[in-house]
GROMACS .gro file of C-alpha atoms in nm:
model
  221
    1UNK     CA    1  14.084  13.439   5.747
    2UNK     CA    2  13.784  13.375   5.528
    3UNK     CA    3  13.939  13.594   5.221
    4UNK     CA    4  13.824  13.240   4.980
    5UNK     CA    5  13.407  13.300   5.121
    6UNK     CA    6  13.127  13.449   5.084
    7UNK     CA    7  13.144  13.784   5.303
    8UNK     CA    8  12.769  13.806   5.453
    9UNK     CA    9  12.761  14.238   5.624
   10UNK     CA   10  12.471  14.267   5.854
   11UNK     CA   11  12.246  14.380   6.078
   12UNK     CA   12  12.096  14.151   6.388
   13UNK     CA   13  11.825  14.308   6.466
   14UNK     CA   14  11.745  14.402   6.056
   15UNK     CA   15  11.453  14.217   5.919
   16UNK     CA   16  11.553  14.126   5.575
   17UNK     CA   17  11.884  14.052   5.743
   18UNK     CA   18  11.664  13.806   5.937
   19UNK     CA   19  11.592  13.623   5.681
   20UNK     CA   20  11.915  13.559   5.503
   21UNK     CA   21  12.078  13.498   5.740
   22UNK     CA   22  11.804  13.186   5.821
   23UNK     CA   23  11.851  13.108   5.489
   24UNK     CA   24  12.268  13.070   5.476
   25UNK     CA   25  12.246  12.897   5.792
   26UNK     CA   26  11.997  12.625   5.682
   27UNK     CA   27  12.156  12.555   5.307
   28UNK     CA   28  12.509  12.519   5.568
   29UNK     CA   29  12.674  12.769   5.326
   30UNK     CA   30  13.025  12.843   5.549
   31UNK     CA   31  13.091  13.246   5.539
   32UNK     CA   32  13.207  13.508   5.700
   33UNK     CA   33  12.954  13.712   5.889
   34UNK     CA   34  13.022  14.132   5.974
   35UNK     CA   35  12.800  14.294   6.196
   36UNK     CA   36  12.820  14.700   6.130
   37UNK     CA   37  12.697  14.992   6.256
   38UNK     CA   38  12.363  15.122   6.121
   39UNK     CA   39  12.515  15.509   6.249
   40UNK     CA   40  12.918  15.377   6.062
   41UNK     CA   41  12.891  15.142   5.810
   42UNK     CA   42  13.224  15.028   5.699
   43UNK     CA   43  13.404  15.134   5.417
   44UNK     CA   44  13.461  14.817   5.282
   45UNK     CA   45  13.104  14.713   5.257
   46UNK     CA   46  13.051  15.106   5.103
   47UNK     CA   47  13.241  15.016   4.818
   48UNK     CA   48  13.148  14.692   4.699
   49UNK     CA   49  12.709  14.861   4.749
   50UNK     CA   50  12.715  15.192   4.755
   51UNK     CA   51  12.296  15.132   4.860
   52UNK     CA   52  12.458  15.131   5.175
   53UNK     CA   53  12.170  14.881   5.351
   54UNK     CA   54  12.198  14.575   5.496
   55UNK     CA   55  12.252  14.231   5.365
   56UNK     CA   56  12.505  14.266   5.116
   57UNK     CA   57  12.622  13.936   5.076
   58UNK     CA   58  13.006  13.930   4.846
   59UNK     CA   59  13.111  13.638   4.715
   60UNK     CA   60  13.494  13.519   4.674
   61UNK     CA   61  13.499  13.556   4.308
   62UNK     CA   62  13.361  13.922   4.347
   63UNK     CA   63  12.986  13.961   4.254
   64UNK     CA   64  12.809  14.132   4.525
   65UNK     CA   65  12.427  14.006   4.573
   66UNK     CA   66  12.198  14.331   4.763
   67UNK     CA   67  11.923  14.190   4.823
   68UNK     CA   68  11.819  13.927   5.092
   69UNK     CA   69  11.568  13.752   4.872
   70UNK     CA   70  11.864  13.745   4.599
   71UNK     CA   71  12.137  13.612   4.855
   72UNK     CA   72  11.849  13.345   5.019
   73UNK     CA   73  11.821  13.186   4.703
   74UNK     CA   74  12.129  13.220   4.584
   75UNK     CA   75  12.227  13.014   4.918
   76UNK     CA   76  11.891  12.799   4.891
   77UNK     CA   77  12.016  12.702   4.524
   78UNK     CA   78  12.389  12.569   4.655
   79UNK     CA   79  12.163  12.340   4.864
   80UNK     CA   80  11.819  12.317   5.017
   81UNK     CA   81  11.761  12.022   5.302
   82UNK     CA   82  11.444  12.181   5.431
   83UNK     CA   83  11.339  12.156   5.111
   84UNK     CA   84  11.237  12.612   5.122
   85UNK     CA   85  11.208  12.686   4.717
   86UNK     CA   86  10.916  12.393   4.665
   87UNK     CA   87  10.638  12.544   4.542
   88UNK     CA   88  10.803  12.886   4.501
   89UNK     CA   89  10.653  13.098   4.225
   90UNK     CA   90  10.470  13.408   4.122
   91UNK     CA   91  10.171  13.380   4.352
   92UNK     CA   92  10.404  13.338   4.680
   93UNK     CA   93  10.639  13.585   4.535
   94UNK     CA   94  10.351  13.780   4.566
   95UNK     CA   95  10.262  13.797   4.852
   96UNK     CA   96  10.689  13.835   4.993
   97UNK     CA   97  10.619  14.228   4.710
   98UNK     CA   98  10.340  14.262   4.918
   99UNK     CA   99  10.482  14.229   5.264
  100UNK     CA  100  10.789  14.402   5.121
  101UNK     CA  101  10.596  14.692   4.954
  102UNK     CA  102  10.258  14.814   5.117
  103UNK     CA  103  10.241  14.586   5.495
  104UNK     CA  104  10.657  14.702   5.520
  105UNK     CA  105  10.507  15.075   5.535
  106UNK     CA  106  10.208  15.007   5.721
  107UNK     CA  107  10.476  14.870   6.006
  108UNK     CA  108  10.675  15.187   6.016
  109UNK     CA  109  10.423  15.410   5.974
  110UNK     CA  110  10.304  15.242   6.330
  111UNK     CA  111  10.591  15.111   6.505
  112UNK     CA  112  10.793  15.553   6.422
  113UNK     CA  113  10.444  15.785   6.411
  114UNK     CA  114  10.647  16.039   6.446
  115UNK     CA  115  10.793  16.003   6.158
  116UNK     CA  116  10.517  15.973   5.933
  117UNK     CA  117  10.150  16.157   5.948
  118UNK     CA  118   9.994  15.899   5.919
  119UNK     CA  119   9.793  15.811   6.268
  120UNK     CA  120   9.920  15.530   6.424
  121UNK     CA  121   9.579  15.306   6.495
  122UNK     CA  122   9.535  15.388   6.085
  123UNK     CA  123   9.878  15.230   5.965
  124UNK     CA  124   9.791  14.918   6.271
  125UNK     CA  125   9.395  14.887   6.120
  126UNK     CA  126   9.571  14.835   5.737
  127UNK     CA  127   9.843  14.621   5.815
  128UNK     CA  128   9.581  14.389   6.039
  129UNK     CA  129   9.418  14.362   5.726
  130UNK     CA  130   9.728  14.221   5.530
  131UNK     CA  131   9.745  13.968   5.889
  132UNK     CA  132   9.388  13.862   5.855
  133UNK     CA  133   9.473  13.751   5.526
  134UNK     CA  134   9.764  13.506   5.617
  135UNK     CA  135   9.552  13.409   5.882
  136UNK     CA  136   9.324  13.268   5.633
  137UNK     CA  137   9.522  13.100   5.461
  138UNK     CA  138   9.712  12.967   5.731
  139UNK     CA  139   9.341  12.771   5.746
  140UNK     CA  140   9.440  12.527   5.551
  141UNK     CA  141   9.767  12.422   5.636
  142UNK     CA  142  10.012  12.522   5.900
  143UNK     CA  143  10.268  12.720   5.720
  144UNK     CA  144  10.138  12.957   5.475
  145UNK     CA  145  10.199  12.770   5.158
  146UNK     CA  146  10.222  12.367   5.242
  147UNK     CA  147  10.272  12.164   5.538
  148UNK     CA  148  10.643  12.276   5.623
  149UNK     CA  149  10.823  12.595   5.630
  150UNK     CA  150  10.876  12.730   5.298
  151UNK     CA  151  11.081  13.027   5.191
  152UNK     CA  152  10.780  13.239   5.214
  153UNK     CA  153  10.721  13.191   5.568
  154UNK     CA  154  11.083  13.282   5.631
  155UNK     CA  155  11.060  13.629   5.396
  156UNK     CA  156  10.770  13.700   5.616
  157UNK     CA  157  10.805  13.608   5.956
  158UNK     CA  158  11.112  13.883   6.038
  159UNK     CA  159  10.859  14.162   5.958
  160UNK     CA  160  10.525  14.015   6.186
  161UNK     CA  161  10.739  13.933   6.469
  162UNK     CA  162  10.830  14.343   6.461
  163UNK     CA  163  10.446  14.433   6.376
  164UNK     CA  164  10.331  14.245   6.679
  165UNK     CA  165  10.676  14.375   6.894
  166UNK     CA  166  10.491  14.737   6.890
  167UNK     CA  167  10.196  14.692   7.110
  168UNK     CA  168  10.180  14.262   7.194
  169UNK     CA  169   9.894  14.304   7.449
  170UNK     CA  170   9.683  14.456   7.143
  171UNK     CA  171   9.823  14.156   6.903
  172UNK     CA  172   9.788  13.909   7.201
  173UNK     CA  173   9.355  14.030   7.171
  174UNK     CA  174   9.300  13.988   6.758
  175UNK     CA  175   9.157  13.732   6.618
  176UNK     CA  176   9.529  13.590   6.496
  177UNK     CA  177   9.528  13.250   6.652
  178UNK     CA  178   9.635  13.093   6.397
  179UNK     CA  179   9.917  13.358   6.290
  180UNK     CA  180  10.022  13.355   6.723
  181UNK     CA  181  10.115  13.041   6.619
  182UNK     CA  182  10.282  13.052   6.320
  183UNK     CA  183  10.516  13.289   6.428
  184UNK     CA  184  10.586  13.159   6.759
  185UNK     CA  185  10.690  12.791   6.541
  186UNK     CA  186  10.964  13.077   6.402
  187UNK     CA  187  11.043  13.238   6.696
  188UNK     CA  188  11.109  12.998   6.953
  189UNK     CA  189  11.318  12.787   6.727
  190UNK     CA  190  11.578  12.644   6.729
  191UNK     CA  191  11.744  12.856   6.410
  192UNK     CA  192  11.601  13.143   6.443
  193UNK     CA  193  11.811  13.143   6.805
  194UNK     CA  194  12.080  13.063   6.617
  195UNK     CA  195  12.125  13.364   6.397
  196UNK     CA  196  12.061  13.588   6.598
  197UNK     CA  197  12.349  13.523   6.820
  198UNK     CA  198  12.517  13.836   6.911
  199UNK     CA  199  12.863  13.922   6.755
  200UNK     CA  200  13.090  14.248   6.817
  201UNK     CA  201  13.094  14.531   6.538
  202UNK     CA  202  13.356  14.446   6.261
  203UNK     CA  203  13.656  14.655   6.251
  204UNK     CA  204  13.920  14.567   5.936
  205UNK     CA  205  14.175  14.353   6.011
  206UNK     CA  206  13.969  14.203   6.309
  207UNK     CA  207  14.000  13.781   6.328
  208UNK     CA  208  13.683  13.710   6.117
  209UNK     CA  209  13.394  13.538   6.187
  210UNK     CA  210  13.268  13.227   6.009
  211UNK     CA  211  12.933  13.048   5.984
  212UNK     CA  212  12.825  12.757   5.835
  213UNK     CA  213  12.530  12.600   5.944
  214UNK     CA  214  12.662  12.407   6.343
  215UNK     CA  215  12.973  12.560   6.349
  216UNK     CA  216  13.015  12.961   6.532
  217UNK     CA  217  13.412  13.033   6.574
  218UNK     CA  218  13.333  13.396   6.714
  219UNK     CA  219  13.564  13.616   6.945
  220UNK     CA  220  13.287  13.692   7.176
  221UNK     CA  221  13.277  13.297   7.330
   0.00000   0.00000   0.00000
């Protein structure tokens, strides 16, 4: 079951995988999901994607899409009922590049200070500069590019969520009033709850878990 469907290798808490799952869900693209353990990655995934990071989408014809943004674009080009691709272009792509580049670096330094030769406060302050830029952008509209969510919001919020969770008390004290409301919109939404459903770690030969926009068939039910 599921062999004629796209297969998504995912890790529930990975922000890159979160945004890919959201795009697949909102597009209503029926697919098989395979939750993996980062400590014991399945041979089937490593065979199609030696880079060994999630998410990975394997199409029925054998094509492999290894980057979360490419997975999102693939799904939304099939079906974009919420118009997440509206206004997508170089300016918004630059925001995502900054998020996936420098902001992700500051997030890692802030979240795992023991791994880096950078003071935690320094990493936090550098990340805050980017968050303040997002706060200022939200003065013009409730979302980063429009009056409704678009691809850039979906790409960024899982990382802002992680940054906020390192020290929730600090995050509530800094002047990010619009950004906190923006973040809450996504974190408290039904779509995010749906894509954060827990699945058992996938094992070769097990019953496939098939997802679409509204139907979930899981052996954990």
